[in-house]
mmCIF file of C-alpha atoms in Angstrom:
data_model
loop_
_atom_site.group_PDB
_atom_site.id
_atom_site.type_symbol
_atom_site.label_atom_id
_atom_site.label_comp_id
_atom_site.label_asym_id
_atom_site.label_seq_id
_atom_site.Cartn_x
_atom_site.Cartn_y
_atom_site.Cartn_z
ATOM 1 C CA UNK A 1 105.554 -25.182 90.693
ATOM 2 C CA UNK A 2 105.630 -29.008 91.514
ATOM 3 C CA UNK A 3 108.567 -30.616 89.798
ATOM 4 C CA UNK A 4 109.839 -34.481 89.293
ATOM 5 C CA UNK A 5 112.724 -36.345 90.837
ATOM 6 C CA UNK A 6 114.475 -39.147 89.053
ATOM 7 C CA UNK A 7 112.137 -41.401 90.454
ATOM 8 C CA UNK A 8 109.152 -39.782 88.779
ATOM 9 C CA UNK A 9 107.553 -38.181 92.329
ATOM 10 C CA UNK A 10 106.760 -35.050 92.138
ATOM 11 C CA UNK A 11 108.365 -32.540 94.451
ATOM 12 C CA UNK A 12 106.633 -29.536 95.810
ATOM 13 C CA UNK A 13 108.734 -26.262 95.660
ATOM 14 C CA UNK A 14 107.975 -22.899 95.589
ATOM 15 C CA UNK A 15 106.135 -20.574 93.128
ATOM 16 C CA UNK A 16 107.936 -17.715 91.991
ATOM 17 C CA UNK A 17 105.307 -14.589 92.030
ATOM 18 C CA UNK A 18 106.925 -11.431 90.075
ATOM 19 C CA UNK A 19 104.824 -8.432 91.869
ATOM 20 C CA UNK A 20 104.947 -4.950 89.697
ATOM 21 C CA UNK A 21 103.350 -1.895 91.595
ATOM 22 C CA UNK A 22 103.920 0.724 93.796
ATOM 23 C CA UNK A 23 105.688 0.908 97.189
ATOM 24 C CA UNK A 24 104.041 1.843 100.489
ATOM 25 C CA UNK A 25 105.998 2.912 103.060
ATOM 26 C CA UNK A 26 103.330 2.317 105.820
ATOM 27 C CA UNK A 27 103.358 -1.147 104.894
ATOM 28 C CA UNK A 28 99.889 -1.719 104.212
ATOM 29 C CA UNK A 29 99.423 -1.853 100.530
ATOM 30 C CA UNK A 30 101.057 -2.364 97.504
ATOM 31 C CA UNK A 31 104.574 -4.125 97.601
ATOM 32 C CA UNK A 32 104.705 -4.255 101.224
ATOM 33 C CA UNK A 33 101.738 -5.815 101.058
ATOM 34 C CA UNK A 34 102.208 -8.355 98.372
ATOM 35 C CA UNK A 35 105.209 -9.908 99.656
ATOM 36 C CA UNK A 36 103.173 -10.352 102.874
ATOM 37 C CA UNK A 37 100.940 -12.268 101.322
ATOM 38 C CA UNK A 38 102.849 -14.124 98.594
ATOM 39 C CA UNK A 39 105.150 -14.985 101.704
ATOM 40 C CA UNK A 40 102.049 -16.087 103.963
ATOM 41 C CA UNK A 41 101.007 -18.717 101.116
ATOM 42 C CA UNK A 42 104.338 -20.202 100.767
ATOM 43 C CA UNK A 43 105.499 -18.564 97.538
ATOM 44 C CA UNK A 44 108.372 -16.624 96.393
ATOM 45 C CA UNK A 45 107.862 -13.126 95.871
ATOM 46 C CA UNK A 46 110.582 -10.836 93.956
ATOM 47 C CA UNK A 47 109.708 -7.050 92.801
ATOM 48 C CA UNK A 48 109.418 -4.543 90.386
ATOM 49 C CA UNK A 49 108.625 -1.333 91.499
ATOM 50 C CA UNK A 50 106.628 1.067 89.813
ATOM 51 C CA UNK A 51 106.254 4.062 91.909
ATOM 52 C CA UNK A 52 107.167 5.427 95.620
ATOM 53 C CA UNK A 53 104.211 6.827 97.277
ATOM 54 C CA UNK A 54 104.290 8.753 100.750
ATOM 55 C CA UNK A 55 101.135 7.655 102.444
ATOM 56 C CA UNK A 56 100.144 6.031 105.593
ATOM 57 C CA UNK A 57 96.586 5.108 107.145
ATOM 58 C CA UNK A 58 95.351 8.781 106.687
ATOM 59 C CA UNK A 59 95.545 8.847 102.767
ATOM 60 C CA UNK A 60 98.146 9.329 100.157
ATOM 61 C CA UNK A 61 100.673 12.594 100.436
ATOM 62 C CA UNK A 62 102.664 11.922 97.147
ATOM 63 C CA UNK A 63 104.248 9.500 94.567
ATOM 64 C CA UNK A 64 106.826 9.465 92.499
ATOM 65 C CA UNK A 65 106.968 7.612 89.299
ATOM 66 C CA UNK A 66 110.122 5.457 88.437
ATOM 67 C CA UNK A 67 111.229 6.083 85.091
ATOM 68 C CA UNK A 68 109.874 3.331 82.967
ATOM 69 C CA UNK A 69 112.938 1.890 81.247
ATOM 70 C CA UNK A 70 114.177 0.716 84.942
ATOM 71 C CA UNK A 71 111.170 -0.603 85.773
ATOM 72 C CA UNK A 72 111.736 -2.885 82.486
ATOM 73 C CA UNK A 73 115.432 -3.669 83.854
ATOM 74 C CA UNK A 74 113.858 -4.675 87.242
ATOM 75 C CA UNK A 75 111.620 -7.345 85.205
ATOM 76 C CA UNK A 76 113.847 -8.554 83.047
ATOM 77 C CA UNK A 77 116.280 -8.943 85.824
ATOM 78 C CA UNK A 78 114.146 -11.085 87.756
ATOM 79 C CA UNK A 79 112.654 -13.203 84.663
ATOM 80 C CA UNK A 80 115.997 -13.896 83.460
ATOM 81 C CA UNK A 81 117.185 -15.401 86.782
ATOM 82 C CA UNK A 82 114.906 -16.194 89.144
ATOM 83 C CA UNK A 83 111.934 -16.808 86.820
ATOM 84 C CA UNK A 84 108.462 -16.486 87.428
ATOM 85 C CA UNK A 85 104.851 -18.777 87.438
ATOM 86 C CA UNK A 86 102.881 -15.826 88.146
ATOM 87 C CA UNK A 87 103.250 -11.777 87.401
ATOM 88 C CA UNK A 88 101.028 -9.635 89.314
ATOM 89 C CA UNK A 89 100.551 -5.835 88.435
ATOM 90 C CA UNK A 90 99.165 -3.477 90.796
ATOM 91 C CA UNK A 91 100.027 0.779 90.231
ATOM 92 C CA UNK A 92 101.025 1.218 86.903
ATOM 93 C CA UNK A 93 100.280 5.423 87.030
ATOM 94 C CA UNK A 94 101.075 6.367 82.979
ATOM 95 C CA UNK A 95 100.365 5.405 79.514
ATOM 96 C CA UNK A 96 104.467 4.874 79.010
ATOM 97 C CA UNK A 97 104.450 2.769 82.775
ATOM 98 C CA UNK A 98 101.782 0.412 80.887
ATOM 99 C CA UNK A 99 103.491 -0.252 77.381
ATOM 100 C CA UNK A 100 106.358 -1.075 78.897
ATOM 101 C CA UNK A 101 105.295 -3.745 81.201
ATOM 102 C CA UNK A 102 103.556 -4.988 78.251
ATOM 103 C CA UNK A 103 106.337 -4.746 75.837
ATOM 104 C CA UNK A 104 108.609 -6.677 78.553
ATOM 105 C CA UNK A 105 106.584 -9.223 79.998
ATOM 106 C CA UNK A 106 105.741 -10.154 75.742
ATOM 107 C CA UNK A 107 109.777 -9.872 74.469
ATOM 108 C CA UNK A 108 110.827 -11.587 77.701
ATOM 109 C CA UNK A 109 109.234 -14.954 76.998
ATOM 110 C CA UNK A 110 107.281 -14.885 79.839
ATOM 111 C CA UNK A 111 104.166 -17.696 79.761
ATOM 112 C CA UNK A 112 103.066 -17.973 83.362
ATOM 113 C CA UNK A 113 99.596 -16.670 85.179
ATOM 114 C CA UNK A 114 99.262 -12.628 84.537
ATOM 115 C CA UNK A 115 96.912 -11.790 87.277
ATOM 116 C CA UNK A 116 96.195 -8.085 86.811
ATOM 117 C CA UNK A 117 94.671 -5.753 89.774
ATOM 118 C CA UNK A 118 93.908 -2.322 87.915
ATOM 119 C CA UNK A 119 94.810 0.247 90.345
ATOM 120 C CA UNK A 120 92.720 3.238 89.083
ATOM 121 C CA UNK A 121 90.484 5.087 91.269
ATOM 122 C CA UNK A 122 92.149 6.529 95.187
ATOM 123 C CA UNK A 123 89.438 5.595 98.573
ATOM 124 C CA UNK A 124 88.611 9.452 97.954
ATOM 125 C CA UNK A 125 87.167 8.293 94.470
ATOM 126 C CA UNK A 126 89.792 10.463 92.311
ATOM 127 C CA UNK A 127 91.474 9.194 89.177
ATOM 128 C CA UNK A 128 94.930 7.858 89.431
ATOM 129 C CA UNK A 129 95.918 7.414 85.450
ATOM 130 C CA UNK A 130 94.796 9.239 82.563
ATOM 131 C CA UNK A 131 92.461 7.854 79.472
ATOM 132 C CA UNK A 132 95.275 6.961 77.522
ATOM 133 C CA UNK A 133 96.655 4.780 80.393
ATOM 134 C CA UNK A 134 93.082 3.374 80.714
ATOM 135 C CA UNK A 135 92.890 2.975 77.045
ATOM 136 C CA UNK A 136 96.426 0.568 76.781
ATOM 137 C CA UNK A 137 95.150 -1.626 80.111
ATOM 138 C CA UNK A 138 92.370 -2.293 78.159
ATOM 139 C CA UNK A 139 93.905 -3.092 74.257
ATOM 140 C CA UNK A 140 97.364 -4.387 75.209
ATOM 141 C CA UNK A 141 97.037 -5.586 79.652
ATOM 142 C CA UNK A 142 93.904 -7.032 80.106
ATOM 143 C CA UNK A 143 93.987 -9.388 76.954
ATOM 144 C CA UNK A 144 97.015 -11.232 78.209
ATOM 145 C CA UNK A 145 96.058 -11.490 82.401
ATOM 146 C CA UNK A 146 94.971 -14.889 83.097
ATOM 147 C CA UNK A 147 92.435 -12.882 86.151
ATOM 148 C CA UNK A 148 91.640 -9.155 86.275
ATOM 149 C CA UNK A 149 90.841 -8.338 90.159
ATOM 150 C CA UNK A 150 88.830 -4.851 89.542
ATOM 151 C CA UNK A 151 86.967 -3.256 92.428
ATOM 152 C CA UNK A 152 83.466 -1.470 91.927
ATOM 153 C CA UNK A 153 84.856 1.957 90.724
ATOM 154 C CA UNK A 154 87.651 0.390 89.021
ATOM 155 C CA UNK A 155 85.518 -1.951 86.963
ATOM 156 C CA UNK A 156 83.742 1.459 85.946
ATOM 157 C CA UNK A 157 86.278 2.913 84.705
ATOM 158 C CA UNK A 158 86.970 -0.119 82.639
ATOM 159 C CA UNK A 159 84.175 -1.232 81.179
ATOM 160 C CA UNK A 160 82.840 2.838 81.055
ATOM 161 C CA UNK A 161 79.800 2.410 83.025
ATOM 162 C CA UNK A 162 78.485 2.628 86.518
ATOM 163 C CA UNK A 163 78.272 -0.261 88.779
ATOM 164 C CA UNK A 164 76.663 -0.137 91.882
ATOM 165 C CA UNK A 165 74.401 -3.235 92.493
ATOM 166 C CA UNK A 166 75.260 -6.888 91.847
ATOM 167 C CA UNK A 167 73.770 -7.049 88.411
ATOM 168 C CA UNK A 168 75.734 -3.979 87.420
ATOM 169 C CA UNK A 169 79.126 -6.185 88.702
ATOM 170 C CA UNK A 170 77.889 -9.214 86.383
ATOM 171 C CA UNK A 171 77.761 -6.689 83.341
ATOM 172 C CA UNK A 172 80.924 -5.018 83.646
ATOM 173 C CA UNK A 173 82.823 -8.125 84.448
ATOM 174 C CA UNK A 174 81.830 -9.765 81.452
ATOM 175 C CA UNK A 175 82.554 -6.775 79.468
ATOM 176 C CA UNK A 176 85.960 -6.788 80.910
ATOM 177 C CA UNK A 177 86.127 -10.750 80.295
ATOM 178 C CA UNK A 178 85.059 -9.973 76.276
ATOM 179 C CA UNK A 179 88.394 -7.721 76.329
ATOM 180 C CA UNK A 180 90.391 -10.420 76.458
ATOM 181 C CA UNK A 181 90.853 -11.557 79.968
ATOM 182 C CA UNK A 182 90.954 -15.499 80.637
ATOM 183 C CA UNK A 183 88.702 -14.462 84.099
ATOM 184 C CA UNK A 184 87.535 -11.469 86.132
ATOM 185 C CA UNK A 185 87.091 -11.452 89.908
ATOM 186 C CA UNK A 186 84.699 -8.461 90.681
ATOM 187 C CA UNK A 187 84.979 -7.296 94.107
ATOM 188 C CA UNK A 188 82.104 -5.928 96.005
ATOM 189 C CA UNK A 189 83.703 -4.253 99.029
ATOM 190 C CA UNK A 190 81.987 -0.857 97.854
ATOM 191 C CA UNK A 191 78.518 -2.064 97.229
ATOM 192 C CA UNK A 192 76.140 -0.315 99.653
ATOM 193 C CA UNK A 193 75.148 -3.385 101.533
ATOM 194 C CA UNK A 194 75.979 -5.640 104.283
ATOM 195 C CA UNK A 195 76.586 -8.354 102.910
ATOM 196 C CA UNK A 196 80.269 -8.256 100.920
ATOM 197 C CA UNK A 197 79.284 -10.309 97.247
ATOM 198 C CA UNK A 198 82.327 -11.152 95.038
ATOM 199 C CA UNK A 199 81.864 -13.036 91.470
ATOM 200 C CA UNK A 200 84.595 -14.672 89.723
ATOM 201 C CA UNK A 201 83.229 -15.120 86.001
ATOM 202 C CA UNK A 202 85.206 -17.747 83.648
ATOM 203 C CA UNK A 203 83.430 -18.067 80.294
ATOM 204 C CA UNK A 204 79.994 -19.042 80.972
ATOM 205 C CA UNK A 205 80.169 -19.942 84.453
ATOM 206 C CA UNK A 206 80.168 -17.452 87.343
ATOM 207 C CA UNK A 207 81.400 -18.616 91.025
ATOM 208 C CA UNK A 208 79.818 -16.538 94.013
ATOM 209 C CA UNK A 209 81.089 -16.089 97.361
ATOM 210 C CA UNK A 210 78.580 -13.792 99.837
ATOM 211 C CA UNK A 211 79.158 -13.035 103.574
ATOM 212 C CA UNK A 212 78.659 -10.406 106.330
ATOM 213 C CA UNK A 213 80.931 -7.801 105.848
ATOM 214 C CA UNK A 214 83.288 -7.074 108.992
ATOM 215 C CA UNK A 215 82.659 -4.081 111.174
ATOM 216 C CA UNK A 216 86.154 -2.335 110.916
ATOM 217 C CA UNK A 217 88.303 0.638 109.373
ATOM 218 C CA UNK A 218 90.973 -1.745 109.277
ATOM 219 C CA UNK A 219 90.468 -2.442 105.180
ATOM 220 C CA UNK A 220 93.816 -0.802 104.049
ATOM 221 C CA UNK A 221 95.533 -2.996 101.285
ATOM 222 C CA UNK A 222 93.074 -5.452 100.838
ATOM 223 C CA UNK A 223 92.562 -5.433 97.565
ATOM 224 C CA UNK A 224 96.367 -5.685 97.086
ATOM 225 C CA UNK A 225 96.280 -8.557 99.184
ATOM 226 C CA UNK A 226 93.517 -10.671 97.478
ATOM 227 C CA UNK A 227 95.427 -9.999 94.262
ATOM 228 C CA UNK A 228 98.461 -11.125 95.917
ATOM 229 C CA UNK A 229 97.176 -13.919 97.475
ATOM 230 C CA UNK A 230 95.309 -15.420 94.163
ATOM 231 C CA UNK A 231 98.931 -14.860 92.279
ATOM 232 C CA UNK A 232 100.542 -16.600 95.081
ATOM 233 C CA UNK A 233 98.091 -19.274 94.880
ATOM 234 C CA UNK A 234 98.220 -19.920 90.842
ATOM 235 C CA UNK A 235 101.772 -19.656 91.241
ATOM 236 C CA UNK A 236 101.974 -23.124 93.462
ATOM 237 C CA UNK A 237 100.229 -24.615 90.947
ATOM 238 C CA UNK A 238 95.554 -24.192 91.650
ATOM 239 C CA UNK A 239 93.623 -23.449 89.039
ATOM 240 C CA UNK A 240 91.827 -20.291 89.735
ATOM 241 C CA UNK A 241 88.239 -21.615 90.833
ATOM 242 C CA UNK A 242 90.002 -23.648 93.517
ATOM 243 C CA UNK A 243 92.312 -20.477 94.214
ATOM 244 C CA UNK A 244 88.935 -17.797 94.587
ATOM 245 C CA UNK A 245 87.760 -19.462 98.307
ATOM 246 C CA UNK A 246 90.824 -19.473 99.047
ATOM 247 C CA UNK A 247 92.149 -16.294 98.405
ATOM 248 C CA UNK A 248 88.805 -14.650 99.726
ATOM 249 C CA UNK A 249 89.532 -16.605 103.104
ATOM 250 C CA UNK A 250 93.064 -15.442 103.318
ATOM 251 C CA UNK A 251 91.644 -12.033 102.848
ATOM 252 C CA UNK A 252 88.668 -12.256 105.204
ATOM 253 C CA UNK A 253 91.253 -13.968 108.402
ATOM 254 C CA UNK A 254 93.629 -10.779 107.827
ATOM 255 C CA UNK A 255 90.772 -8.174 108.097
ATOM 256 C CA UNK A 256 89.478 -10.211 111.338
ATOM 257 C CA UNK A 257 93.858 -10.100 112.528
ATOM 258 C CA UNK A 258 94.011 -6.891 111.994
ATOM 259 C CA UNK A 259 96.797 -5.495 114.967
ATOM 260 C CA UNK A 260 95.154 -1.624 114.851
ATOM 261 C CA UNK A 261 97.887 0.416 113.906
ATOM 262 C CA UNK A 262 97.125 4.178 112.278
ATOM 263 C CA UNK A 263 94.332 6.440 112.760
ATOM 264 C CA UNK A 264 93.032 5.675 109.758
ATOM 265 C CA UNK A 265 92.443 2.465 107.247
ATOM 266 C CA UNK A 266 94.279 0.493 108.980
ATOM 267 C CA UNK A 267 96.880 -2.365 107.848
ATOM 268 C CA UNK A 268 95.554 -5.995 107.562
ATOM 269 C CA UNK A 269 97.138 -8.942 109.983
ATOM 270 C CA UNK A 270 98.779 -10.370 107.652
ATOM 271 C CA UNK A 271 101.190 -12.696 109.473
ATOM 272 C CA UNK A 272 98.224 -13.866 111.679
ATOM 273 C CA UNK A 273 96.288 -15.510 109.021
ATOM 274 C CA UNK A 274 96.517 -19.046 110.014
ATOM 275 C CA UNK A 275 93.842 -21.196 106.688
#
C-alpha cells in the first residue's frame, strides 16, 4: 500500500498479496498462475500451498492434499514477516483445509482484503469438496472475504440452486452477498451465449461488464487469474469497483496473448498483457 515520507508525500510501494491454493505444475492455474498475475500488476505475491495436483492442458491426473497444520505454518509464516494487504484463496479440497485457513487468517490478526475464489466444481462438471467443506465456506469463509469470485456452477453449489441465464447469476450472487460477503463478482464464462456477462454486486448496486466472448480453447486458469488479478489490484490500494474493469481487462488481454501451448485448455499470456 501507499505509505508517507517525512515530508508527508505519499510513496507508492508494493502490495503484499498472500495467495492460498493449489499448485499446477503446467503452469496454467492456480499458484503458478497467481503469481503471474499478482507479478504482472506490480504486487508482491508470497504462497501458501494447499494441494499438489498433476494436471496439464488435458485435465487433472491427481492431487495431493497438504496436511492442514502446515498449510497454517505457511500463513502464519508469511503474515508474521512479510505481511499481507490482500489474501486470496483458491483450492481449499476438505472441511479440515477450510477451518484452518479460517482459524489462521482470524488468530493471526490479519485485517486486509479477503478475496475468495471458491474452487468447487472440475471443467468436467464433477465435485471437488464435500458438503461439509461447502457448508464451512459458506458459515465461517465467505462472511469474512471482502469479494467472492464464483463461476456459474460454483455459484450453484453455493447458493444451492441452478444458474444458467443472467437473472439466475443476479439471484445467486445476492444470495451469496446475504452470507456475509462485502461483494460478489459472478462470472459468466459458462453461460450459453456469445456474449461473456459478468456482474459485480455491492449492496444495492450491481456493475456490468458484457463483451464478445473470444473464439479460443486457450481459457485454462482464467478464473485463477481474474481472482488474482482483483487481489493484486485491492492490494495496491483500488477499491473494488475501480479494480472490476480492470481486472476483467487484464483477463480479457491474456486470453487474446495466449502463446498456444498444450493440446488442450491452454495457458493464458500472461506476461504479454500490456493495460
Amino acid at each position: 500500500m501507499a505509505q508517507k515520507n517525512e515530508t508527508g508525500r505519499r510513496v507508492p510501494s508494493m502490495g503484499r498479496v498472500l495467495v492460498i491454493a493449489g499448485s499446477d505444475p503446467s503452469g496454467g492455474a492456480g499458484i503458478q498462475a497467481d503469481i503471474k498475475t499478482i507479478t504482472m500488476l506490480g504486487q508482491y505475491a508470497a504462497t501458501a500451498i494447499t494441494a499438489i495436483t498433476v494436471q496439464n492442458t488435458l485435465g487433472v491426473r491427481k492431487a495431493v492434499g497438504i496436511e492442514p497444520k502446515v498449510i497454517a505454518d505457511q500463513i502464519n509464516a508469511v503474515l508474521e514477516d512479510i505481511g499481507a494487504d490482500a489474501v486470496k484463496t483458491g483450492m481449499l479440497h476438505s472441511a479440515d483445509v477450510v477451518e484452518t485457513v479460517v482459524g489462521t487468517l482470524r488468530t493471526s490478526g490479519f485485517r486486509g482484503s479477503l478475496v475468495v475464489d471458491p474452487v468447487m466444481v472440475a471443467s468436467s462438471g464433477d465435485r471437488l469438496v464435500d458438503d461439509a467443506a461447502v457448508s464451512i465456506v459458506r458459515e465461517q469463509l465467505i462472511p469474512m472475504a471482502a469479494l467472492v469470485t464464483p463461476n456459474l456452477p460454483e455459484a450453484g453449489v453455493l447458493a444451492n440452486r441452478t444458474v444458467s441465464t443472467k437473472a439466475d447469476m443476479l439471484d445467486a450472487g445476492r444470495a451469496i452477498k446475504d452470507m456475509g460477503a462485502s461483494a460478489v463478482l459472478m462470472k459468466g464464462g459458462h453461460l450459453d451465449s456469445d456474449v461473456l456477462t459478468d456482474f459485480l454486486i455491492t449492496g444495492d448496486d450491481v456493475l456490468e461488464i458484457s463483451q464478445p466472448k473470444l473464439s479460443t480453447r486457450h481459457t485454462h486458469g482464467t478464473g485463477c487469474t481474474f481472482a488474482s488479478a482483483l487481489a493484486a489490484l485491492l492490494a495496491g490500494g483500488d477499491d473494488i469497483e475501480t479494480a472490476f474493469p480492470v481486472a476483467h481487462r487484464f483477463v480479457q488481454e491474456a486470453i487474446a496473448h495466449a502463446p498456444g501451448f498444450g493440446a488442450g485448455h491452454g495457458p493464458l499470456g500472461h506476461a504479454s498483457v500490456k493495460l
